[in-house]
Coordinates of C-alpha atoms and ligand atoms in Angstrom, one line a residue:
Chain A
X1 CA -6.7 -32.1 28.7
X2 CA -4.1 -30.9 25.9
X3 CA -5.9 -28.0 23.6
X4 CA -3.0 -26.6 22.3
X5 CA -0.2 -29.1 20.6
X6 CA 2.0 -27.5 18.3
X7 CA 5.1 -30.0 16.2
X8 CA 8.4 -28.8 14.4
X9 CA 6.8 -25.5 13.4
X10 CA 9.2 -23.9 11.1
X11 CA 8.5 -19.8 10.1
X12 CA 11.3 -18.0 8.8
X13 CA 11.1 -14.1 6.7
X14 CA 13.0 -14.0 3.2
X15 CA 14.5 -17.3 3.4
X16 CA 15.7 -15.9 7.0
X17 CA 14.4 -18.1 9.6
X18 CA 13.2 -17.1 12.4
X19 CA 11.5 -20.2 14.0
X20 CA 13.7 -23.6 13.2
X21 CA 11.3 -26.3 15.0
X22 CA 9.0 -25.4 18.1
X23 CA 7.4 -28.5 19.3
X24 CA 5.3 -27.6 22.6
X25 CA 1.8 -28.5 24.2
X26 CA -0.8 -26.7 26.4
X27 CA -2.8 -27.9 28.8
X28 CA -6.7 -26.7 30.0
X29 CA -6.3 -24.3 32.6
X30 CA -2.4 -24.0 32.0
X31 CA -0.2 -21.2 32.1
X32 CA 2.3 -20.9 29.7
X33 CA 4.8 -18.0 30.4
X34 CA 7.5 -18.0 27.4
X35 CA 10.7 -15.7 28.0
X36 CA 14.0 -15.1 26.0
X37 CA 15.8 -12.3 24.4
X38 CA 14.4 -10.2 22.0
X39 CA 14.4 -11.3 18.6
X40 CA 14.3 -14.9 19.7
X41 CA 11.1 -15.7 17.7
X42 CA 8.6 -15.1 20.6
X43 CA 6.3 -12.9 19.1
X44 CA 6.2 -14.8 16.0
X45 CA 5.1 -18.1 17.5
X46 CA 2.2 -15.8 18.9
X47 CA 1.2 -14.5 15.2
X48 CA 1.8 -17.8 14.1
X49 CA -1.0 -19.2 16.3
X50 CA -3.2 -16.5 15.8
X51 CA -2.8 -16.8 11.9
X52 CA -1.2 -13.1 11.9
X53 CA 1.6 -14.9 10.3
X54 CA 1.2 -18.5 8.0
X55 CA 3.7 -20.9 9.2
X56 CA 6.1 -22.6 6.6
X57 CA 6.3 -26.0 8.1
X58 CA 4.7 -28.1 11.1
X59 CA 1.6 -28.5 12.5
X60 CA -0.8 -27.0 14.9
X61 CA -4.2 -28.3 16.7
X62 CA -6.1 -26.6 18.7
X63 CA -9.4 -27.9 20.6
X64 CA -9.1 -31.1 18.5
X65 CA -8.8 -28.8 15.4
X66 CA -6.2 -29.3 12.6
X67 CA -5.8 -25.7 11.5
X68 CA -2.3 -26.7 10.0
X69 CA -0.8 -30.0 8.9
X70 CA 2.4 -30.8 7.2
X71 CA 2.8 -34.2 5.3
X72 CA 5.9 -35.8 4.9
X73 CA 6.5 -34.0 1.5
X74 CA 6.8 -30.9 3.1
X75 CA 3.5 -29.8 1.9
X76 CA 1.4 -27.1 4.3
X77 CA -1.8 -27.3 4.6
X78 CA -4.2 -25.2 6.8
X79 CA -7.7 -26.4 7.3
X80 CA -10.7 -24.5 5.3
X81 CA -11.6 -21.4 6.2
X82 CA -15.0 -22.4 8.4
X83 CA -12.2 -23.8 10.7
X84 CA -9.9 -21.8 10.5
X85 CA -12.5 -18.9 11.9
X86 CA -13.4 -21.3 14.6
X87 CA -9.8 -21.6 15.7
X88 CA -9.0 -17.7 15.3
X89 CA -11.6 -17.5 17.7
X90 CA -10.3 -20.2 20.2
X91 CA -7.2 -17.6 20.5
X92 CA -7.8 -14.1 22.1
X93 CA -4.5 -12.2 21.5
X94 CA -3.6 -8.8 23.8
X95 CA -0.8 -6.9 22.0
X96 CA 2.1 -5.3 23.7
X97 CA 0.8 -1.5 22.0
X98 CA -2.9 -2.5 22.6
X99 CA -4.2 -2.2 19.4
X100 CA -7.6 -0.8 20.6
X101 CA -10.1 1.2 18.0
X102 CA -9.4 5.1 18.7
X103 CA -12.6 5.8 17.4
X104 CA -14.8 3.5 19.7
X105 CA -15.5 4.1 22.9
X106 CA -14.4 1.6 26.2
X107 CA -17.4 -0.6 26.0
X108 CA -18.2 -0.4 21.9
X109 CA -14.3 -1.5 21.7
X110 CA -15.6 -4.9 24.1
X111 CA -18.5 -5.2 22.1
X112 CA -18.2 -4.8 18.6
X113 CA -16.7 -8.2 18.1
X114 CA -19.4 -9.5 20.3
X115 CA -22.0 -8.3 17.8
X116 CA -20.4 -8.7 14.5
X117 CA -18.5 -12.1 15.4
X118 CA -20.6 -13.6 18.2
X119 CA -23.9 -12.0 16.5
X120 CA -24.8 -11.1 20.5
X121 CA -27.6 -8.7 20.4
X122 CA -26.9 -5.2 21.5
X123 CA -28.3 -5.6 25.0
X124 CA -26.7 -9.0 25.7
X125 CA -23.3 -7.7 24.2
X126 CA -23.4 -4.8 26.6
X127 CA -24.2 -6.9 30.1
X128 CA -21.5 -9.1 29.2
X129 CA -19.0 -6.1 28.5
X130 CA -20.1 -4.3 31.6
X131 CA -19.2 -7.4 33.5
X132 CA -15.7 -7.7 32.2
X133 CA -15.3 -3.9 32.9
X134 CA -16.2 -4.5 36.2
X135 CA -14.0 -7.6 36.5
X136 CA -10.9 -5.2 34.8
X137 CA -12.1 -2.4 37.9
X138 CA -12.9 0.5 34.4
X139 CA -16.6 0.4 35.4
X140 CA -16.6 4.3 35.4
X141 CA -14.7 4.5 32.0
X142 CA -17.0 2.8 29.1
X143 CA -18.2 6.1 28.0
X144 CA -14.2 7.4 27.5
X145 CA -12.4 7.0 25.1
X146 CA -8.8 4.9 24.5
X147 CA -7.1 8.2 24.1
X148 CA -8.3 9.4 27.4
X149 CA -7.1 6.5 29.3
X150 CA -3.6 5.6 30.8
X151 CA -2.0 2.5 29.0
X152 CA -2.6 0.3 31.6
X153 CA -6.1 1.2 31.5
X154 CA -6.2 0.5 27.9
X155 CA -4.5 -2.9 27.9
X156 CA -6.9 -3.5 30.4
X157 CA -9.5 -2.9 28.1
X158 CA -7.8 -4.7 25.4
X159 CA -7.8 -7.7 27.2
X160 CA -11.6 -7.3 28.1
X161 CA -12.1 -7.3 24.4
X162 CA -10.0 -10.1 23.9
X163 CA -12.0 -12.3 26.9
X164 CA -14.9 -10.7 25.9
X165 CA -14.7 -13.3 22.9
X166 CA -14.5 -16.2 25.1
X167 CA -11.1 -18.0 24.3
X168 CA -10.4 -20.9 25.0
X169 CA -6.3 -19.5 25.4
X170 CA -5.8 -15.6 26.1
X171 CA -2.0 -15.1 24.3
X172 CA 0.0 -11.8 26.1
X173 CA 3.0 -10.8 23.8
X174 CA 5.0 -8.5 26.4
X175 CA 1.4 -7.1 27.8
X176 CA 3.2 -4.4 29.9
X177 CA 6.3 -3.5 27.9
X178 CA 4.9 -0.1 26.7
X179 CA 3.9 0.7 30.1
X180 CA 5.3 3.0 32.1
X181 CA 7.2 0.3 35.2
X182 CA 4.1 1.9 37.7
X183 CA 2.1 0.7 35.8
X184 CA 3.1 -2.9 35.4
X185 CA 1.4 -3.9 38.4
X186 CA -1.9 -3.8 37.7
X187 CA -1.4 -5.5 33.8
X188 CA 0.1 -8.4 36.5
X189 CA -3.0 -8.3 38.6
X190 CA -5.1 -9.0 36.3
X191 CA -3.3 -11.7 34.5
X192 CA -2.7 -13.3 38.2
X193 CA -6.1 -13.0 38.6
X194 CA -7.2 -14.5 35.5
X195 CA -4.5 -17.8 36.2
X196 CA -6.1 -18.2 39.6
X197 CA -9.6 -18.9 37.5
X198 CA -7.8 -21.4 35.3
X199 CA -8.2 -19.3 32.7
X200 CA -5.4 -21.1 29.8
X201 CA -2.8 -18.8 28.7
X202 CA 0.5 -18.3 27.0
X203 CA 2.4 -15.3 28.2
X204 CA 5.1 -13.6 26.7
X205 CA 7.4 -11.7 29.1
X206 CA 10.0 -10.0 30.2
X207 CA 9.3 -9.5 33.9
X208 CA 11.2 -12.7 35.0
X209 CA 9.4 -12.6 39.0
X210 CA 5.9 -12.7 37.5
X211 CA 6.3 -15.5 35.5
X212 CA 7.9 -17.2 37.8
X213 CA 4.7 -16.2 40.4
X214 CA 1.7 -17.5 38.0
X215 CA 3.5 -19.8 35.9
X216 CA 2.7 -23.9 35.5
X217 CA 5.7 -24.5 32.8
X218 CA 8.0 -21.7 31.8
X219 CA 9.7 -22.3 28.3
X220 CA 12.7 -20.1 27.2
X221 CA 13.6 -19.7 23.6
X222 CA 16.5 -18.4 22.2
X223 CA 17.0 -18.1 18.4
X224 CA 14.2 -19.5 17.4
X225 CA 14.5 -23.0 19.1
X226 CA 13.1 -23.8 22.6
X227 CA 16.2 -24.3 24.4
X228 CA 15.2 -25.3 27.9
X229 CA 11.4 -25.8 28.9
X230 CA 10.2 -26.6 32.9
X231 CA 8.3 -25.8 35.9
X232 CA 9.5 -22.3 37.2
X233 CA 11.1 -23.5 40.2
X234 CA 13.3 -26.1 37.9
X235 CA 14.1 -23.4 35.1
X236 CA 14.6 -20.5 37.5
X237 CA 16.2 -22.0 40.1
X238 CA 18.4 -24.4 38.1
X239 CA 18.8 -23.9 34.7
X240 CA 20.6 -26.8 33.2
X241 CA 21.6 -24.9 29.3
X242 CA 24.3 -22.5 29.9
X243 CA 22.2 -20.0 27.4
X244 CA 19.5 -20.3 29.7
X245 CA 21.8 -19.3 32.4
X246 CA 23.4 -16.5 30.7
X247 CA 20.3 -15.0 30.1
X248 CA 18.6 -15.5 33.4
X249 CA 22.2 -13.8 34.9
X250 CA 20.6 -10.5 33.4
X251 CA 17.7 -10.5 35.4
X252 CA 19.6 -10.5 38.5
Chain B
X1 CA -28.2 45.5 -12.8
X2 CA -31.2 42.7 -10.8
X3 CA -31.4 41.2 -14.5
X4 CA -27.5 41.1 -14.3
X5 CA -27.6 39.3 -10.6
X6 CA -30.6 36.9 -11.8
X7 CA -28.2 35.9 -15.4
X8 CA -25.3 34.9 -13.1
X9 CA -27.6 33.2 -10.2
X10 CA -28.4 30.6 -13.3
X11 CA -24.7 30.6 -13.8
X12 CA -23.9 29.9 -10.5
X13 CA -26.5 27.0 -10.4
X14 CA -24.7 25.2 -13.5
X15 CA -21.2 25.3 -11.7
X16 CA -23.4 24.1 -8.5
X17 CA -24.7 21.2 -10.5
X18 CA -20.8 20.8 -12.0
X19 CA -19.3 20.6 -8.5
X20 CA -22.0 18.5 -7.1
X21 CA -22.8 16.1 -9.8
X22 CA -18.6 16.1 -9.7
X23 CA -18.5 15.5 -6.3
X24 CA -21.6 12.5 -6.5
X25 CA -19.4 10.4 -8.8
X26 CA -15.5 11.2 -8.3
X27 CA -15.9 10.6 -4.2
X28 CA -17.1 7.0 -4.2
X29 CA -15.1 6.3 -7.9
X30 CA -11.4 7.5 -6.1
X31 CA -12.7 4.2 -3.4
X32 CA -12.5 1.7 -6.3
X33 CA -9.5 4.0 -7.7
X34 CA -7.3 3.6 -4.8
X35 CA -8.4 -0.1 -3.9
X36 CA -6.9 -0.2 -7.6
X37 CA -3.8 1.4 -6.7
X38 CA -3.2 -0.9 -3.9
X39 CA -3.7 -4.0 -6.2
X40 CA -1.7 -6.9 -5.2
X41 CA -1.7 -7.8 -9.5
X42 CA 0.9 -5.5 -10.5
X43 CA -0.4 -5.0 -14.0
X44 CA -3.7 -3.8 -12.1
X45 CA -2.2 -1.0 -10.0
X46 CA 0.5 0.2 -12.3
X47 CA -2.3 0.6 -15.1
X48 CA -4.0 2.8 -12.3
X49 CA -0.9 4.2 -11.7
X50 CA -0.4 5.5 -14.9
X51 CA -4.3 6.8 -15.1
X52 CA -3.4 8.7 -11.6
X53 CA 0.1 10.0 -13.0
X54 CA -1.8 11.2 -16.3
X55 CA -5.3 12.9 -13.9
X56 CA -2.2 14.4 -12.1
X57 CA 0.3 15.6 -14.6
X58 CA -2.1 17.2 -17.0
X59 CA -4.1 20.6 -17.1
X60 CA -7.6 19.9 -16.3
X61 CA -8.5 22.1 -19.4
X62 CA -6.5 20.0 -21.4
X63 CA -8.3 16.8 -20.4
X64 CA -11.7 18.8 -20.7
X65 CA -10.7 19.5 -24.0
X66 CA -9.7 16.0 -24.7
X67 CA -12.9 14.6 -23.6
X68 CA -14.9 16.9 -25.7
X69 CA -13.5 16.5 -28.7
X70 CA -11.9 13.3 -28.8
X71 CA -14.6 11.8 -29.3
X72 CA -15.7 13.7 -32.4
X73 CA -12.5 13.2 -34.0
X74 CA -12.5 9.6 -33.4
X75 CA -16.1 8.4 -33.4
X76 CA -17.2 11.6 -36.1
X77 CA -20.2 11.6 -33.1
X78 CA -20.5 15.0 -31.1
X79 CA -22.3 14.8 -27.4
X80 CA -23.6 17.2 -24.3
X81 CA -21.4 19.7 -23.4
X82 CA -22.6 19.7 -20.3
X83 CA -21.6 15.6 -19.6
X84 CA -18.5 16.0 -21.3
X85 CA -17.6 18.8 -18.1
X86 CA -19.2 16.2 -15.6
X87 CA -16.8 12.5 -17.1
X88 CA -14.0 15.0 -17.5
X89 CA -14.2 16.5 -13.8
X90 CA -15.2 12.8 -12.4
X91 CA -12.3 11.1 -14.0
X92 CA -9.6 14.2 -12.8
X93 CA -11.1 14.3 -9.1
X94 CA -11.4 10.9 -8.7
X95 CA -7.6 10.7 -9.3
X96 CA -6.8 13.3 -6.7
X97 CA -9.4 11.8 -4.3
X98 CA -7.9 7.9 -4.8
X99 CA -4.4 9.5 -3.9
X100 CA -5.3 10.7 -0.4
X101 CA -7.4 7.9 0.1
X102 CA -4.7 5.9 -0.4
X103 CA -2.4 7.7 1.7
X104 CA -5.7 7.8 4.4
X105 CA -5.8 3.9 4.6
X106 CA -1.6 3.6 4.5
X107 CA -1.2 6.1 8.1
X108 CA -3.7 3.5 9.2
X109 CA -1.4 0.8 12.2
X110 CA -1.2 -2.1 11.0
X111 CA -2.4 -2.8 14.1
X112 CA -5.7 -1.6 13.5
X113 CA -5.7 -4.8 10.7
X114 CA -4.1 -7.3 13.2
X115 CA -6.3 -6.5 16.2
X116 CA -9.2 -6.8 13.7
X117 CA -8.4 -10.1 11.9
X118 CA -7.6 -11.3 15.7
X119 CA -11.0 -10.6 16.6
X120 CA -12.5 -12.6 13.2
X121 CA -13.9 -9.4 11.8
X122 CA -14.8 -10.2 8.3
X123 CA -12.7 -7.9 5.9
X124 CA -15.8 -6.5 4.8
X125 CA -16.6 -5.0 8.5
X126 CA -12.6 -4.0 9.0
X127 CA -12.8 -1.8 6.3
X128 CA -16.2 -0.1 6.9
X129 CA -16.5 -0.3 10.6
X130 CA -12.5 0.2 11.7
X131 CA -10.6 1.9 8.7
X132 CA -12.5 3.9 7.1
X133 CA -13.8 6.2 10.2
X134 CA -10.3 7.2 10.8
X135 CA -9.1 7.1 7.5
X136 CA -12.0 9.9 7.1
X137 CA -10.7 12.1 10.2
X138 CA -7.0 11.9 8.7
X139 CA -7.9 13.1 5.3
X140 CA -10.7 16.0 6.2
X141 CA -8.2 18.7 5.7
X142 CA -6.3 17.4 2.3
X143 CA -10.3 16.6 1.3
X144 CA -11.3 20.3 2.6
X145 CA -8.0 22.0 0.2
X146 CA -9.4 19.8 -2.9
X147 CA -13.1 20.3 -2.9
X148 CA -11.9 24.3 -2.5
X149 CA -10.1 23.8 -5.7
X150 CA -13.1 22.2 -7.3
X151 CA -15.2 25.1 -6.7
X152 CA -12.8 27.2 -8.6
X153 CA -11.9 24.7 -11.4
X154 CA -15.8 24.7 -12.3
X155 CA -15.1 28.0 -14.5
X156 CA -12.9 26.0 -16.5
X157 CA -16.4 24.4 -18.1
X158 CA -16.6 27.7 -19.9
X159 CA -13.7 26.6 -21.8
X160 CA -16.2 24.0 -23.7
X161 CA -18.7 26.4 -23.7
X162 CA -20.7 25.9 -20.9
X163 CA -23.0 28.8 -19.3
X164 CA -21.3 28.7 -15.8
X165 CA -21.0 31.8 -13.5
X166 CA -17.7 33.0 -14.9
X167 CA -18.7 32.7 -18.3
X168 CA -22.1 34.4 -17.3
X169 CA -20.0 37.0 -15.9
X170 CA -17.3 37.3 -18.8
X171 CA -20.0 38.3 -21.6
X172 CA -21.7 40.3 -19.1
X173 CA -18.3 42.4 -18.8
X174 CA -18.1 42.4 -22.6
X175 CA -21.5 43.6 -23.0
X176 CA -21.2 46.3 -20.4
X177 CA -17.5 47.5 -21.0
X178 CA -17.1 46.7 -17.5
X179 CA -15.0 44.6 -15.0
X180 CA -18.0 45.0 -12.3
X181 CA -19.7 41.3 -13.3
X182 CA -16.1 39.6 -13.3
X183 CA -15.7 41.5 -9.7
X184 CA -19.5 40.1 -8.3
X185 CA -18.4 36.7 -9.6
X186 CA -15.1 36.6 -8.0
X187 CA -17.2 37.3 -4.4
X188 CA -19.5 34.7 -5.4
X189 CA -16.3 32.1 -5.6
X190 CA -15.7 33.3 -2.5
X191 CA -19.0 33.1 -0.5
X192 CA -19.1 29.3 -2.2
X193 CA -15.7 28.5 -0.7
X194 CA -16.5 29.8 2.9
X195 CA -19.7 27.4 3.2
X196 CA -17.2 24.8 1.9
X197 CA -14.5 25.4 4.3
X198 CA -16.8 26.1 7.2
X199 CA -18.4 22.8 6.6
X200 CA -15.0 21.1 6.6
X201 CA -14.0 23.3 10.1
X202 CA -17.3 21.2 11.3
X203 CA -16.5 17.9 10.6
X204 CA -13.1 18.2 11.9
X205 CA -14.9 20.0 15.0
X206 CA -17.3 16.5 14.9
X207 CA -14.8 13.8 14.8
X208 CA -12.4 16.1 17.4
X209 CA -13.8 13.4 20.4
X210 CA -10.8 11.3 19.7
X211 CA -7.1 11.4 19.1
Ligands
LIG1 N1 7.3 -9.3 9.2 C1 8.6 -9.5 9.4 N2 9.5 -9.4 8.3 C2 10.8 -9.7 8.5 N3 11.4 -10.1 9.6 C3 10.6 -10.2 10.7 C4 9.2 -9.9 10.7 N4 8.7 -10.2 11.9 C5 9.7 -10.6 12.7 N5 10.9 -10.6 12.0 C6 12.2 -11.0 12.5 O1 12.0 -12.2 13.2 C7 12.9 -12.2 14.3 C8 12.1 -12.6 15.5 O2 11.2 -11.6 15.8 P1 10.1 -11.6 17.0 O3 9.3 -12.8 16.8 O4 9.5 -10.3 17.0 O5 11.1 -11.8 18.2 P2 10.8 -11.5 19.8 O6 9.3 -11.3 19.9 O7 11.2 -12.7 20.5 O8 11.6 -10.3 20.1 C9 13.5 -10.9 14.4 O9 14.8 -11.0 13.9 C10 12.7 -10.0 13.5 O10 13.5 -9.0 12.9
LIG2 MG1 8.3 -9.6 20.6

């Protein structure tokens, strides 16, 4: 079942553009891993779907929602706010520089949304974020603070917070690039752990062997245009697009 | 020399009511001055600007004057010394307090706003529940050095006329041929400003649980 289908999204900065027609879909349960080199529009497309950015052209549906259409006069038009909310929320997003709120401890960062967004009570909102510490092996750290955690124990709890939502896709932009590389492995744990439960995701990533492991399709952009998309084993293993080659020589 | 003490004691209460009622109306106006400063309507924020850039670039005496008597000389219609001190003080702080407000909200990451609006907080909840507790941590100390200067800038009310403690103290010296009231006052300042400051040393201490 297809919940993510994105057409000929266009997104550029100052007449600059930086996405010049991304067409892709997502299945239930899929894993998405998207790789390229840097400044190739991969972060964007994430903001994009997470309406951090507005898009200038295309459309987007997600879970049988329009949230953007573009008619054939070039006209954008994203859906009214009630569904646009509803679609924010379909998307969990874990940042590369986690993003968490200094000022809240572990389990108030998991369950402020919960309460404010969800409208969980306090009680319920804490079982639940308990659980997902407990899933995320932080079960000891909901009284500490972000500051007094290592990063990956704080993407960690980022992406509690972000599952704590319920998403229907969980989007990674470069999860473990501001980790330290011992650190890496346990970001990819989880994430590996997550795919195995069918959890639907689109990761963004530079480690080339991971996506490869937990990867269904594997797309690779380069300046702003999907250049070769495939299973793993195809795009790994045989690239056909000499860019795609050329970058995968780097990763040698 | 007790009837001296108990004269400025009532002083000191009127520039206790000037800083607090000050304080009371200039804090939460500098929110709505700053949010104004950030407009996105740029005939909105630089008419703020130039409100700031006049609080800022003036003596405060000379915009105490200037609310006193402005109105007399415009309207013919005279009114409370006392309130003229209090719009006068409220309109100058509130300047002051919008600018470091402003610059509180701007150290914020614009991550902070992302990982918000990712998460559907309304904008409403962002600002109250994610913003504005760090915003306050970053700007206890710039807030500490300005609510220190307000203490002292309440003997400026004397200019108007107004019975504070260093006017109390001023016609006390006059009366006595002495600098002795002038001196008392002076510690008076001073025992004021060390509450302040100790205060401030606390809510830094408070809010010390993060990074
Ligand atoms: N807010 C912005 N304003 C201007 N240019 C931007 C902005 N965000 C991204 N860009 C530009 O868009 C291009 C793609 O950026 P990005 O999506 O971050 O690439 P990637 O994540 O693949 O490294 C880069 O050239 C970047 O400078
Ligand atoms: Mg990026």
């Amino acid at each position: 079942m297809q919940i993510v289908s994105v057409t000929d999204l266009e997104k550029g900065f100052d007449g600059l553009g930086v996405l010049k027609g991304i067409s892709f879909t997502l299945n239930k349960g899929e894993v998405l891993s998207v790789i390229g080199p840097s400044g190739s529009g991969k972060s964007t497309l994430l903001r994009c779907l997470t309406q951090l950015e507005t898009v200038d052209k295309g459309t987007i549906e997600v879970c049988g929602d329009t949230m953007v259409s573009t008619d054939d006069k070039g006209e954008v038009r994203y859906a009214p706010k009630n569904i646009l909310h509803a679609v924010r929320l379909h998307f969990g997003l874990v940042f590369q520089n986690f993003n968490l709120f200094p000022h809240m401890s572990v389990l108030r960062n998991i369950t402020e949304a919960q309460m404010h967004v969800l409208k969980m009570t306090k009680a319920e909102a804490e079982k639940s974020a308990r659980e997902l510490l407990v899933k995320m092996g932080l079960e000891d750290k909901e009284k500490a603070y972000p500051c007094h955690l290592s990063g990956g124990q704080q993407q960690r709890v980022s992406i509690a917070r972000a599952l704590a939502l319920n998403p229907k896709v969980l989007c990674f932009d470069e999860p473990t690039s501001a980790l330290d590389p011992e650190l890496t492995g346990e970001i990819l744990k989880v994430i590996k752990t997550l795919a195995k439960e069918k959890m639907t995701m689109i990761v963004v990533t530079h480690e080339m062997s991971f996506a490869r492991d937990i990867s269904d399709r594997v797309i690779f952009m380069d300046d702003g245009l999907i250049v070769e998309e495939g299973k793993p084993e195809e795009l790994f293993n045989h690239p056909k697009n000499e860019r795609t080659k050329k970058f995968l020589q780097r990763y040698e | 020399m007790v009837q001296l003490l108990q004269q400025m004691l009532v002083g000191t209460v009127t520039s206790l009511k000037i800083f607090a009622l000050t304080l009371i109306f200039s804090l939460p106006l500098g929110v709505l001055v700053a949010k104004g400063r950030m407009a996105k309507n740029p005939i909105v924020s630089s008419l703020v600007n130039a409100y700031i850039m006049i609080m800022r670039g003036t003596p405060l005496i000379l915009q105490l004057i200037f609310v006193y008597f402005a109105p007399y000389y415009i309207l013919g219609a005279s009114y409370d010394r006392f309130t003229a001190v209090i719009v006068a003080y409220v309109i100058n702080y509130a300047a002051y307090f919008a600018e470091i407000y402003r610059g509180g909200i701007q150290s914020i990451p614009k991550g902070q706003f992302e990982a918000s609006e990712v998460l559907g907080f309304s904008k409403i909840h962002t600002f109250t529940h994610v913003v504005t507790p760090q915003v306050i941590k970053r700007i206890i100390p710039a807030m500490g050095n300005e609510v220190i200067t307000l203490v002292k800038d309440t003997a400026l009310a004397q200019t108007i006329g107004v019975a504070e403690l260093f006017r109390v103290a001023q016609n006390a010296s006059a009366r006595q041929f002495s600098t002795m009231p002038i001196f008392i006052a002076g510690i008076f300042y001073f025992i004021m400003n060390a509450i302040v400051a100790k205060s401030f040393d606390k809510l830094e201490a408070k809010l010390n649980y993060y990074n």
